[in-house]
Coordinates of C-alpha atoms in Angstrom, one line a residue:
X19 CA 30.4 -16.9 2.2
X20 CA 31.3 -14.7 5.4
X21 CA 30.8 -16.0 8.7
X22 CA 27.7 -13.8 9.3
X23 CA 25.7 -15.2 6.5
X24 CA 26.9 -18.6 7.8
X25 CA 25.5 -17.9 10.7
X26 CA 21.9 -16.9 8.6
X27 CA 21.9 -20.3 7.1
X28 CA 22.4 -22.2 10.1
X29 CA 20.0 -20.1 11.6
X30 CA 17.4 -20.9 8.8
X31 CA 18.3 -24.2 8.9
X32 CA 16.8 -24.8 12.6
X33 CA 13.7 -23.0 11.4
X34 CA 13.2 -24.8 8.5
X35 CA 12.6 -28.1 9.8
X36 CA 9.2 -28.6 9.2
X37 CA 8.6 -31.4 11.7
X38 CA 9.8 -31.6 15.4
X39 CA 8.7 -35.5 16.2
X40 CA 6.2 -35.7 13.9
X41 CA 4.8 -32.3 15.0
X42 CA 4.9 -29.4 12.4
X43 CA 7.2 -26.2 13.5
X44 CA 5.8 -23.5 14.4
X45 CA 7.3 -20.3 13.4
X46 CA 7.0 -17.7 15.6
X47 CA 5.9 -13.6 13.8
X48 CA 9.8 -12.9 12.7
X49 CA 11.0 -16.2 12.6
X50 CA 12.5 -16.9 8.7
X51 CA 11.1 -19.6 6.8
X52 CA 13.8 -22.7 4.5
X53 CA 11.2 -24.5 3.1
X54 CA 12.5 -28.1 1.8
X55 CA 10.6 -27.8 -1.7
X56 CA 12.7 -24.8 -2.3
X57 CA 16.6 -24.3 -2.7
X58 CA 18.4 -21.6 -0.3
X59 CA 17.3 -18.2 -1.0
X60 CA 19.9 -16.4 -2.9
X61 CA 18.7 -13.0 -4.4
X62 CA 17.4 -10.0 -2.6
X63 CA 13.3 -10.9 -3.6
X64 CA 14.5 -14.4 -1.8
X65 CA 15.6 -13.5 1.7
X66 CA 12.6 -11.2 1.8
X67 CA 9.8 -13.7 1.3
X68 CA 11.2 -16.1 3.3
X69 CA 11.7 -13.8 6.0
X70 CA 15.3 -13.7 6.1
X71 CA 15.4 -10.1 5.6
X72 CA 13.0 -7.6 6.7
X73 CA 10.9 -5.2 4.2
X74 CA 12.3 -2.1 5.7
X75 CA 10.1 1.1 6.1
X76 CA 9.9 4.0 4.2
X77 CA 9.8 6.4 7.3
X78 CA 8.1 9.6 7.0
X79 CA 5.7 12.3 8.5
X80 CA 3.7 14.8 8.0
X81 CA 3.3 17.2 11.0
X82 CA 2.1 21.0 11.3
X83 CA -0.5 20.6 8.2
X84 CA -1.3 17.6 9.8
X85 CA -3.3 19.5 11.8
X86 CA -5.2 20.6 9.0
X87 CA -8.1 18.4 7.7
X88 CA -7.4 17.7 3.7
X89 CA -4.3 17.9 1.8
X90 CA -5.3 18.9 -1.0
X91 CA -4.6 22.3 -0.2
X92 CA -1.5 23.9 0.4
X93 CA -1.0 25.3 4.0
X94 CA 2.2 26.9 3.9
X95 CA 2.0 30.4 5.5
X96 CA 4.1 32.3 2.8
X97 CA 3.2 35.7 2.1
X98 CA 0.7 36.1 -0.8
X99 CA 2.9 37.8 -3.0
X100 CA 5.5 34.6 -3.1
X101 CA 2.5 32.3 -2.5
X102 CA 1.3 33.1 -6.3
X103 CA 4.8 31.8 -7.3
X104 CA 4.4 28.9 -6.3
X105 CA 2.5 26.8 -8.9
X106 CA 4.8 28.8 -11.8
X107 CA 7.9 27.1 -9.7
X108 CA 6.5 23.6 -9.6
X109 CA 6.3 23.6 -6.2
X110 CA 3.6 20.8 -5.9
X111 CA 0.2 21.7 -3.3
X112 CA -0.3 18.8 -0.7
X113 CA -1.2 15.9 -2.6
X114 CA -1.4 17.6 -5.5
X115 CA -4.9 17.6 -5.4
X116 CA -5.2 13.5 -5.9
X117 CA -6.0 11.0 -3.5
X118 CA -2.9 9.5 -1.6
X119 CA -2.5 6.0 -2.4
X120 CA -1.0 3.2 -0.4
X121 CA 0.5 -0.2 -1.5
X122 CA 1.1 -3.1 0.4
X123 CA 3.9 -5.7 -0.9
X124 CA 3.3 -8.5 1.1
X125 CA 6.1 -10.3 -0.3
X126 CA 6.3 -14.7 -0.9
X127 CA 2.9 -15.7 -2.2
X128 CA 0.2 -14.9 0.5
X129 CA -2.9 -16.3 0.1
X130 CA -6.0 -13.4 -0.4
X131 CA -8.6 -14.9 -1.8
X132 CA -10.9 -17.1 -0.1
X133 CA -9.7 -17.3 3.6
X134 CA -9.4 -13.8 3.8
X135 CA -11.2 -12.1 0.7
X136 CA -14.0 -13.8 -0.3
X137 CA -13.6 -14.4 -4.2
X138 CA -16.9 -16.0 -6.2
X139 CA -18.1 -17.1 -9.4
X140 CA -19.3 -14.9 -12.3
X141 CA -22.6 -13.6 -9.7
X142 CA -19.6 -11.6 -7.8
X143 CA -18.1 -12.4 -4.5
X144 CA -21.3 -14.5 -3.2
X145 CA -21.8 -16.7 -6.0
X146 CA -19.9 -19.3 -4.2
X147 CA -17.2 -22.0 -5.2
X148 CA -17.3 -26.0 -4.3
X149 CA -16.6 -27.2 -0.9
X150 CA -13.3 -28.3 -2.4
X151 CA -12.6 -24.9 -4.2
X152 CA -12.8 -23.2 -0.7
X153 CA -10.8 -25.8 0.7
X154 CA -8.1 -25.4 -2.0
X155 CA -7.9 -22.0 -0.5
X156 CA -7.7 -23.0 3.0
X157 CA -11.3 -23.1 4.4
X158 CA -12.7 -26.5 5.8
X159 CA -16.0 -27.8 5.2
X160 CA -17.5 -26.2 8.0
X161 CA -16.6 -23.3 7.2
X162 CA -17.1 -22.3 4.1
X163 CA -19.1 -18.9 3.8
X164 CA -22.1 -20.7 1.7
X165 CA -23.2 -22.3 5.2
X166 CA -24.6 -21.9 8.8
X167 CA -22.1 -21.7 11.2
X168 CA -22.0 -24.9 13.2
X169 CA -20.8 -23.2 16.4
X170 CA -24.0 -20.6 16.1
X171 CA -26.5 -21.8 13.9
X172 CA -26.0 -18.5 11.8
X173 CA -25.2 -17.9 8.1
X174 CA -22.5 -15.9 9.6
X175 CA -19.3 -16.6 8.1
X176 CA -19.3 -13.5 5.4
X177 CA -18.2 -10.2 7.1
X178 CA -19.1 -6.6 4.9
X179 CA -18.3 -4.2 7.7
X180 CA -15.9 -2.5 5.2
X181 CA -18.2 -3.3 2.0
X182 CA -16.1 -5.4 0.5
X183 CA -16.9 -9.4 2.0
X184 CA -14.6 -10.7 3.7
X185 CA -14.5 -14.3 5.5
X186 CA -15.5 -13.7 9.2
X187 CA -12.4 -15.2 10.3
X188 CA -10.1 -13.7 7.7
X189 CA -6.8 -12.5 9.8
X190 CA -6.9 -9.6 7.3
X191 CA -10.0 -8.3 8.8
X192 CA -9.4 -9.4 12.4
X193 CA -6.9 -7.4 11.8
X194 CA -7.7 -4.4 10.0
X195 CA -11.0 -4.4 12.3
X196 CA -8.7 -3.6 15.2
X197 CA -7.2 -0.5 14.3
X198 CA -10.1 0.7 12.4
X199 CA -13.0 2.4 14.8
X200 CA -17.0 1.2 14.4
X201 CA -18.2 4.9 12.8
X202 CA -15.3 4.9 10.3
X203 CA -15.6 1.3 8.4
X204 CA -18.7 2.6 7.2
X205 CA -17.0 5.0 5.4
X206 CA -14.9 2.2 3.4
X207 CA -15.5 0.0 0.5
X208 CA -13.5 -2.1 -1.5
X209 CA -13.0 -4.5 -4.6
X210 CA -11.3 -7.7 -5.3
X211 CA -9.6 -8.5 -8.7
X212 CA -9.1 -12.7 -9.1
X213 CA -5.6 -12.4 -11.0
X214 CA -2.8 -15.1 -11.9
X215 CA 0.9 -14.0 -11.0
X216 CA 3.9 -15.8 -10.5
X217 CA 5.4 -17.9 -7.3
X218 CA 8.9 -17.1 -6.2
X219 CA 9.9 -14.8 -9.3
X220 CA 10.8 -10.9 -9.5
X221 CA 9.3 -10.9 -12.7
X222 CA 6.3 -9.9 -11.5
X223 CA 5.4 -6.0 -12.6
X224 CA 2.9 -5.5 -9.9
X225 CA 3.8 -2.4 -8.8
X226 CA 1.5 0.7 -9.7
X227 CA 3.3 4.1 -8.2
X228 CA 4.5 5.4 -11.3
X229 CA 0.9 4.4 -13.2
X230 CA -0.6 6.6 -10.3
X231 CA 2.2 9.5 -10.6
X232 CA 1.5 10.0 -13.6
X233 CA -1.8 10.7 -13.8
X234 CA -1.3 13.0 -11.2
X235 CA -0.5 11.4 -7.7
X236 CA 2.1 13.8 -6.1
X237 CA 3.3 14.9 -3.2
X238 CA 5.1 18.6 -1.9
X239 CA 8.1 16.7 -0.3
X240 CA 8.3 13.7 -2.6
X241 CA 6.6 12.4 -5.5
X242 CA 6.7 8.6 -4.4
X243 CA 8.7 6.3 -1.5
X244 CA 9.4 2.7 -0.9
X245 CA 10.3 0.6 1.6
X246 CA 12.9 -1.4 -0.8
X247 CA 15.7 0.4 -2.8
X248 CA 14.8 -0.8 -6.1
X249 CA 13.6 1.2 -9.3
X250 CA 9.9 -0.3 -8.5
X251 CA 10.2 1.0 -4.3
X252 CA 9.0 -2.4 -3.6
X253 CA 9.9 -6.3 -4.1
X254 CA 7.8 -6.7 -7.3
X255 CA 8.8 -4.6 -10.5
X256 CA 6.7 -2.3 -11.7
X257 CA 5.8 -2.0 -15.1
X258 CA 8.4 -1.7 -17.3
X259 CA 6.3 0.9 -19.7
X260 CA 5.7 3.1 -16.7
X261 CA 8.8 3.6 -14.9
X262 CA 9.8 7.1 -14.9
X263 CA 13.3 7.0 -13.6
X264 CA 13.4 10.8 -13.2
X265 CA 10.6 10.2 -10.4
X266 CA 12.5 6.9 -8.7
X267 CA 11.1 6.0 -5.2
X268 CA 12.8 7.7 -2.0
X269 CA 13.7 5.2 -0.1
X270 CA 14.0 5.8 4.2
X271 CA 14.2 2.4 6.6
X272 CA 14.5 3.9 9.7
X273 CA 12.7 6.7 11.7
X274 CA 16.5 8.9 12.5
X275 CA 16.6 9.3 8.8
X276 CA 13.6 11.3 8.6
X277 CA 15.5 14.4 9.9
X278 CA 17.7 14.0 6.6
X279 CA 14.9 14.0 4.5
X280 CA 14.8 17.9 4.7
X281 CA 17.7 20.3 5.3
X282 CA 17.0 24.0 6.1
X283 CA 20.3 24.7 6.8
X284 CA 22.2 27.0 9.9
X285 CA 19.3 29.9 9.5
X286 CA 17.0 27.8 11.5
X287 CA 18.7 27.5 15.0
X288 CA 20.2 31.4 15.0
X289 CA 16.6 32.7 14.2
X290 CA 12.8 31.1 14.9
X291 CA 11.5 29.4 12.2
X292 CA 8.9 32.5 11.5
X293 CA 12.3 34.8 11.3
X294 CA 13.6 32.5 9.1
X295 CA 11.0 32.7 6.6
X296 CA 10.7 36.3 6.6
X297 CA 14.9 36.6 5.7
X298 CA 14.4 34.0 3.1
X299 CA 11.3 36.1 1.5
X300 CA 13.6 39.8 1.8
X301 CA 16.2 37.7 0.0
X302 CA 13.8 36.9 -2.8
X303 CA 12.4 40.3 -2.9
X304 CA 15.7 41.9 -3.4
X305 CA 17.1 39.8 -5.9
X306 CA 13.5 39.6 -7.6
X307 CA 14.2 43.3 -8.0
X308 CA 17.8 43.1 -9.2
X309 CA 17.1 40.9 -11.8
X310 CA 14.4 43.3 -13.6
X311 CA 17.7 46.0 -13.7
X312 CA 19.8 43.5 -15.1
X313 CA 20.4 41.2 -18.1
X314 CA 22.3 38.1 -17.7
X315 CA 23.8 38.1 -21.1
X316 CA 23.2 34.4 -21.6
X317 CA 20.4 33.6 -24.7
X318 CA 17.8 32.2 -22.3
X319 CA 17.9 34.7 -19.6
X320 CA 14.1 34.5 -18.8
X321 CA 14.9 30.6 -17.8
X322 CA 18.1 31.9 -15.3
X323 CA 16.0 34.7 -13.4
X324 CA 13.3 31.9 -13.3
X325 CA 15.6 29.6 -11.8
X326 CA 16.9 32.2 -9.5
X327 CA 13.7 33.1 -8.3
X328 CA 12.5 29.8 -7.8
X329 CA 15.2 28.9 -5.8
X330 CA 14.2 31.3 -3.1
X331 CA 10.6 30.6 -3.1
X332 CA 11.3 27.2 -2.9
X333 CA 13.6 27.9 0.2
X334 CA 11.3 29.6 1.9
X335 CA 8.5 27.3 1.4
X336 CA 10.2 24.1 2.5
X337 CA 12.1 26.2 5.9
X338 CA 8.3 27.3 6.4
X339 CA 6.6 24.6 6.3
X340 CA 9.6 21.8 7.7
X341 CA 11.7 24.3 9.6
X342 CA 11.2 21.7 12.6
X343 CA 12.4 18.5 11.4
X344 CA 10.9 17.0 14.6
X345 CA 7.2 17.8 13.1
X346 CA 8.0 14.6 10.4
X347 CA 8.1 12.3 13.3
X348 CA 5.0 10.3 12.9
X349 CA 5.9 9.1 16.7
X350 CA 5.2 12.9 17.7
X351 CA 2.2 12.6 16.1
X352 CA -0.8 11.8 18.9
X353 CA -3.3 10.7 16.5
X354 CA -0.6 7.6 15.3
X355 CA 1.0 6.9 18.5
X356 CA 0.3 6.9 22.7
X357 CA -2.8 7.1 24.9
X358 CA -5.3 7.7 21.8
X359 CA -3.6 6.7 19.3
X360 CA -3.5 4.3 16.9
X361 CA -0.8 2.5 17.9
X362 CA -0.1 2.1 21.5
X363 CA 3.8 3.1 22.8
X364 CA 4.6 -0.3 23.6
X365 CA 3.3 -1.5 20.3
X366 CA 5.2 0.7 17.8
X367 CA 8.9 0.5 20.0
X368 CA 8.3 -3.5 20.1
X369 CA 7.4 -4.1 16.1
X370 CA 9.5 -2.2 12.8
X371 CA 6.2 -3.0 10.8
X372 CA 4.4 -0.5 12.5
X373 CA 6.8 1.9 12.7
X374 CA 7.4 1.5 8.8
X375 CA 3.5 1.4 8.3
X376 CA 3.0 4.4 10.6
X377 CA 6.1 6.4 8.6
X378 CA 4.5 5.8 4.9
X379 CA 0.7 6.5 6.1
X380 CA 2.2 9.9 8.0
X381 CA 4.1 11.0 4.4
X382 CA 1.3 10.1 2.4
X383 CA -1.6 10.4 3.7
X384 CA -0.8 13.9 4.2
X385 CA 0.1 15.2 1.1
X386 CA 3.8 15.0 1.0
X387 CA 4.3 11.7 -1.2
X388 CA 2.1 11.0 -3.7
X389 CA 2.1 7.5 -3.3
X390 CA 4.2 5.2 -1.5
X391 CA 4.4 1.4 -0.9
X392 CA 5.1 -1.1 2.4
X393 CA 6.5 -4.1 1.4
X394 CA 6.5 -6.7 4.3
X395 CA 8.4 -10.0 4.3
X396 CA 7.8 -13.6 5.2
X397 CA 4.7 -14.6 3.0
X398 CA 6.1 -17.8 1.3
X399 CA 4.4 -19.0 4.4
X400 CA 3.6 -22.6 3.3
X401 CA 5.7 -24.3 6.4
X402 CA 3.2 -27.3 6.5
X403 CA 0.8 -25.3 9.6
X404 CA -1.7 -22.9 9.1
X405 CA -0.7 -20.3 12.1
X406 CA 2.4 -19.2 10.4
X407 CA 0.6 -17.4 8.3
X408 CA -2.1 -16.5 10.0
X409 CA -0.2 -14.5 12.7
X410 CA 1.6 -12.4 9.5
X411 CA -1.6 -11.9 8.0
X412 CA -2.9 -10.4 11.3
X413 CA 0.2 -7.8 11.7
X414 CA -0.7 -7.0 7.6
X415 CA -3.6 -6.6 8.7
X416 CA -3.6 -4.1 11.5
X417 CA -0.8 -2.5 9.3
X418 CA -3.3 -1.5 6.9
X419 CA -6.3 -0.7 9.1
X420 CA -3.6 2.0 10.9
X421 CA -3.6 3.5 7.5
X422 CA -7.4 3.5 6.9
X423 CA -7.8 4.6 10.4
X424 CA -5.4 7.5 10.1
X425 CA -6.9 8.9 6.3
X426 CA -9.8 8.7 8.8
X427 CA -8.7 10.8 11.5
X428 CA -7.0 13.1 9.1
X429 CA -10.6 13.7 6.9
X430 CA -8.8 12.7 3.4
X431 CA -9.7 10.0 1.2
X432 CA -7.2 6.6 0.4
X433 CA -6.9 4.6 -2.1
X434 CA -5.0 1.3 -0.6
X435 CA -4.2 -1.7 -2.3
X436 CA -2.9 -5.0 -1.3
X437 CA -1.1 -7.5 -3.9
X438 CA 1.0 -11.1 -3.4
X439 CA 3.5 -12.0 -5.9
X440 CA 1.8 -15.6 -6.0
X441 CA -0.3 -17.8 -3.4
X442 CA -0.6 -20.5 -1.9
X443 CA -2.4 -23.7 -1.4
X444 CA -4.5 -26.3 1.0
X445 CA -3.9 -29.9 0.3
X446 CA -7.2 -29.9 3.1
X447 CA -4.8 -31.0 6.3
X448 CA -6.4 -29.0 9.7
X449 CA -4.1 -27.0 11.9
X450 CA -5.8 -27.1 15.1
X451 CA -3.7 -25.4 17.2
X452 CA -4.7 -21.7 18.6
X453 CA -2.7 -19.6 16.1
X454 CA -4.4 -22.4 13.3
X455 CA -8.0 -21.6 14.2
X456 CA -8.9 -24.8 12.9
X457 CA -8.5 -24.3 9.1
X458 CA -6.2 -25.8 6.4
X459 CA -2.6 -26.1 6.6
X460 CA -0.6 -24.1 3.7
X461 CA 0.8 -26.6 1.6
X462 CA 3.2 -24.6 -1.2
X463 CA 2.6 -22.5 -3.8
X464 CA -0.2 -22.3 -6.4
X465 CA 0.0 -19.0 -8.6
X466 CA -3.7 -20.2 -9.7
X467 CA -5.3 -19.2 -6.3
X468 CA -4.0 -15.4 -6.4
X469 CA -6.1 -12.8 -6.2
X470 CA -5.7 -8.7 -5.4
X471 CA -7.7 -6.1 -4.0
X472 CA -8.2 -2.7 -2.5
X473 CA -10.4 -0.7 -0.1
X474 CA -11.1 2.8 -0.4
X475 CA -11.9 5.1 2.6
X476 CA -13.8 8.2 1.5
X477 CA -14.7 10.9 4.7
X478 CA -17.8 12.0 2.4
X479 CA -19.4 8.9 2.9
X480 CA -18.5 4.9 1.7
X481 CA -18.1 4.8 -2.0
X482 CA -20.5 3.9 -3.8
X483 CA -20.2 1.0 -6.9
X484 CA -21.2 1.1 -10.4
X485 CA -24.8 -0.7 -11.3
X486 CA -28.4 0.1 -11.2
X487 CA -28.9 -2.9 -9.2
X488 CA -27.2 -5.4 -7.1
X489 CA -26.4 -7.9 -9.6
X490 CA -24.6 -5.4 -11.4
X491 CA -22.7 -3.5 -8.5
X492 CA -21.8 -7.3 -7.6
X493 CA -20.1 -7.7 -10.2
X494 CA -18.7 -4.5 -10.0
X495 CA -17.1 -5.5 -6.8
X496 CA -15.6 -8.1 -8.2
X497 CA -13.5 -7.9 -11.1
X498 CA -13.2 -10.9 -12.8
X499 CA -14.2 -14.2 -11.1
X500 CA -12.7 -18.0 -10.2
X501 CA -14.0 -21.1 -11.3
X502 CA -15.6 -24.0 -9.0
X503 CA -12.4 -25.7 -8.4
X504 CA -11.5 -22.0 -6.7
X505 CA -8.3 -20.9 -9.2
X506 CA -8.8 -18.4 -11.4
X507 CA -10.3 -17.7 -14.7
X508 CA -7.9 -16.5 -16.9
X509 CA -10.0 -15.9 -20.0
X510 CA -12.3 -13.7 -17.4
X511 CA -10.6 -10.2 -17.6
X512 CA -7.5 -8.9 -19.4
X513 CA -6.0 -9.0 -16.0
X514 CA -6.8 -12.0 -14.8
X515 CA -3.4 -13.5 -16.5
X516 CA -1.4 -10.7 -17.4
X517 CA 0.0 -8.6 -14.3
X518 CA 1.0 -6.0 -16.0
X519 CA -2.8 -5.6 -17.3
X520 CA -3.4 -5.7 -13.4
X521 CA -1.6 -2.7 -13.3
X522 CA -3.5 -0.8 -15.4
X523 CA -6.5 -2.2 -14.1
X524 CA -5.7 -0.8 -10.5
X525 CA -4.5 2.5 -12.4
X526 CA -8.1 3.1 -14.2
X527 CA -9.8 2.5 -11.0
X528 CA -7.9 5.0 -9.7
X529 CA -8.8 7.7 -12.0
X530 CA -12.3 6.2 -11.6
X531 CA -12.5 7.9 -8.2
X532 CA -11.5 11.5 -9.3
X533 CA -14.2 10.5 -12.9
X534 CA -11.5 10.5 -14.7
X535 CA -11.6 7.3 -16.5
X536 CA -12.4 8.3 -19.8
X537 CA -8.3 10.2 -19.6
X538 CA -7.1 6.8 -19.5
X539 CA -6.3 5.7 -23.0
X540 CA -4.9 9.2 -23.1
X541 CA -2.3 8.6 -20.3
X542 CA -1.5 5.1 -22.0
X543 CA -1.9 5.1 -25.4
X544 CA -1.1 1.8 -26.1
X545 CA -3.1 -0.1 -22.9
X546 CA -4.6 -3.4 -22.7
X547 CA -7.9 -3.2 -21.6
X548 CA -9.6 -3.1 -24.2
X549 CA -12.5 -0.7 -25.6
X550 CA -14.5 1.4 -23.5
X551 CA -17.2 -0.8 -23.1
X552 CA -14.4 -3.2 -21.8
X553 CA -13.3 -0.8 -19.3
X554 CA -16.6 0.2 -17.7
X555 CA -16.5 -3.3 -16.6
X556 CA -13.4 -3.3 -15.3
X557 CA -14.4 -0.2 -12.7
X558 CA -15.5 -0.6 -9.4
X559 CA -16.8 2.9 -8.0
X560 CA -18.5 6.1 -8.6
X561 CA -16.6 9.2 -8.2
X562 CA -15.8 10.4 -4.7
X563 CA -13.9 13.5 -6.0
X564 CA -13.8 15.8 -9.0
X565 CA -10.8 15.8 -10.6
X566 CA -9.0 17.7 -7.0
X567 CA -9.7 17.0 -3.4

């Protein structure tokens, strides 16, 4: 072992002492967690739930057609003539017409359900659990959502500003509530899927990029980014049935790289970017015209002047459209960061989470990756307190708000989705410290109280569930449900103990949005959801979009 990752362990070691005289140790937003009941990480997946290492960003940006309101169009000021060639040279429109979608990794077992998304019986996410069910999931007595708040009197402790219910004091929301603006979380609605998955393992396929990819999600820079070079772009796996190697994650960790991402060689510098276009387009035209004179004597010599041409449009698209590299910097961008902005100055130079969040959401969001996923470290937060996690569930929080918020300010729709590989526990202990906030100390790990869930934000208005009444949209927004004791009920869904059935379940609510659905057995043949009765049930929403946005 070299003497830096000496150094790492000795380091961890101080950290993971749980008790300090009889006190428990706080861990402070960065700090790595060596929890007792486990051995020293070892693998890759390891150091990142613990903390040890960081879930680096995918850093990217949008930039000149972020100025525009909806990527689903393409922007790029070619002349008409090459503009028709586009499509015929697989050069993708922004977004390619699909809505962007966002994953969060939040990697270690976080808890979701229950202290932050409220998760309910068969009735839907207000059919409530026992008094100990919520306190398995870290809620005390007095303050479990079936109750009046003690402190107020009110039946106040179920928060729907973003349609999906949430607990009032769910760090998530706190959170999320702080980067997105009153006007635009009623333009948001969500669903929560009760689901098993594994602690402490990276055999968890929770990853659903490629599923999205291919039914359609694309972008015009890059088809999908991660913030974790790995086949999935994330810490869980994706589904082995859906990886598409040919379409492997992009991977960028830093905000210098995003210069690299796009090369438009020497021409840009010696001429203005518009002069630059307009060579590139001669160029095309004259060897456009050449090739009609000539024949290349090779058997398929419609695919070489097709390849020739292509390479030219293509050229003169990407210098048009990125001839500035400095346009990808989401930092340049004033609706993501300053006086105005989403993030603050101080607040994106002082934490790499919001730099990586702000880098995906700017690539995404408009149109240049069709999906892409932030992974973020340090949620195999059972340390014996309750304020470790709660502090990393608040920077997740506002992490995904920024990306709600800037879908928002940009006037696209986003899909987003959050997922844990595993949970944890309460054994009922209070942390009553301020970072604690009074509620139940996280024990270890319990794969039974997992849950996932994603909110959508639609400019058009929120979306809207599936039901003729509220019993049914309830149930609607909840797919699947937990029983009394608050773990989950695994004879509930098909996903509700088979992650990679979560996948597809995440997938078909995808297509739900663009009414789509019924394309799903066709994009997986050999799916496990069932008939199509089965799968009715398994969708949250009503179309936002037709087929293109």
């Amino acid at each position: 072992m070299g003497t830096s990752m000496k150094k790492t362990f000795s380091f961890a070691k101080s950290f993971g002492r749980k008790r300090h005289n009889g006190i428990p140790k706080v861990h402070s937003l960065d700090a790595p967690m060596l929890h007792q009941d486990h051995g020293r990480p070892m693998t890759r997946r390891e150091f990142i739930s613990q903390g040890f290492c960081a879930g680096a960003g995918a850093v990217v940006g949008g930039s000149l057609l972020s100025l525009f309101a909806n990527p689903g169009k393409a922007y790029a000021q070619l002349s008409p003539d090459l503009e028709a060639l586009k499509a015929g040279c697989g050069i993708a429109s922004q977004g390619a017409g699909k809505i962007p979608f966002i994953v969060f990794d939040l990697a270690g077992g976080a808890n979701i359900a229950g202290s932050n998304v409220l998760v309910g019986g068969r009735g839907g996410q207000l059919d409530f659990l026992s008094t100990q069910g919520y306190s398995r999931q870290g809620l005390p007595g007095d303050m479990v959502p079936s109750i009046a708040n003690p402190n107020t009197g009110l039946s106040d402790f179920v928060n729907n500003e973003l349609g999906l219910s949430f607990h009032s004091d769910s760090a998530f929301l706190r959170g999320i509530l702080d980067k997105v603006s009153v006007t635009n979380r009623a333009n948001i609605n969500g669903a929560v899927i009760p689901a098993r998955s594994e602690n402490d393992t990276g055999n968890n396929p929770h990853n659903p990029m490629y599923g999205v990819n291919k039914v359609g999600a694309d972008g015009s820079l890059l088809t999908l980014i991660g913030s974790r070079n790995t086949d999935s772009g994330a810490n869980s796996m994706a589904p082995l049935s859906m990886i598409n190697e040919s379409k492997r994650p992009t991977k960028v960790d830093r905000p210098s790289d995003v210069t690299g991402l796009v090369d438009t060689g020497d021409l840009v510098g010696l001429l203005s970017q518009e002069d630059s276009v307009a060579v590139m387009e001669s160029i095309q035209r004259i060897s456009d015209m050449k090739l009609g004179r000539v024949n290349t004597g090779i058997s398929s010599d419609d695919v070489v002047k097709d390849l020739v041409r292509c390479g030219y449009v293509k050229s003169a698209d990407i210098t048009d459209r990125f001839g500035d590299p400095s346009s990808l910097n989401p930092e340049l961008d004033p609706l993501i960061v300053g006086e105005g902005g989403i993030f603050s100055q101080q607040e994106f130079d002082s934490d790499g989470e919001f730099r990586k969040a702000a880098s995906v959401m700017k690539l995404v969001v408009n149109g240049y990756a069709g999906a892409g996923t932030i992974t973020m470290g340090g949620y195999d937060y059972h340390t014996g307190n309750r304020s470790s996690g709660e502090v990393r569930d608040l920077r997740a929080g506002r992490c995904m708000g920024a990306c709600l918020e800037y879908a928002a300010r940009i006037g696209t729709p986003l899909m987003m989705y959050v997922y844990s590989d595993g949970s944890v526990f309460s054994n009922g202990m209070i942390d009553e410290s301020v970072d604690g906030r009074g509620k139940g100390v996280w024990t270890g790990d319990n794969s039974s109280t997992s849950a996932s869930f994603f909110l959508v934000y639609n400019p058009g208005g929120a979306p809207q569930l599936i039901g003729a009444n509220e019993v049914q949209q309830a149930q609607h927004q909840q797919l699947g449900y937990m029983r009394r004791d608050g773990s989950v009920e695994t004879a509930a869904t098909p996903a509700a103990n088979n992650v990679n059935l979560l996948v597809e379940t995440v997938v078909l609510n995808y297509l739900a949005l663009h009414g789509e659905q019924n394309r799903f057995a066709e994009y997986f043949p050999r799916h496990g959801l069932g008939n199509a009765t089965l799968m009715d049930s398994l969708t949250a929403f009503q179309p936002i979009v037709n087929g293109t946005i």
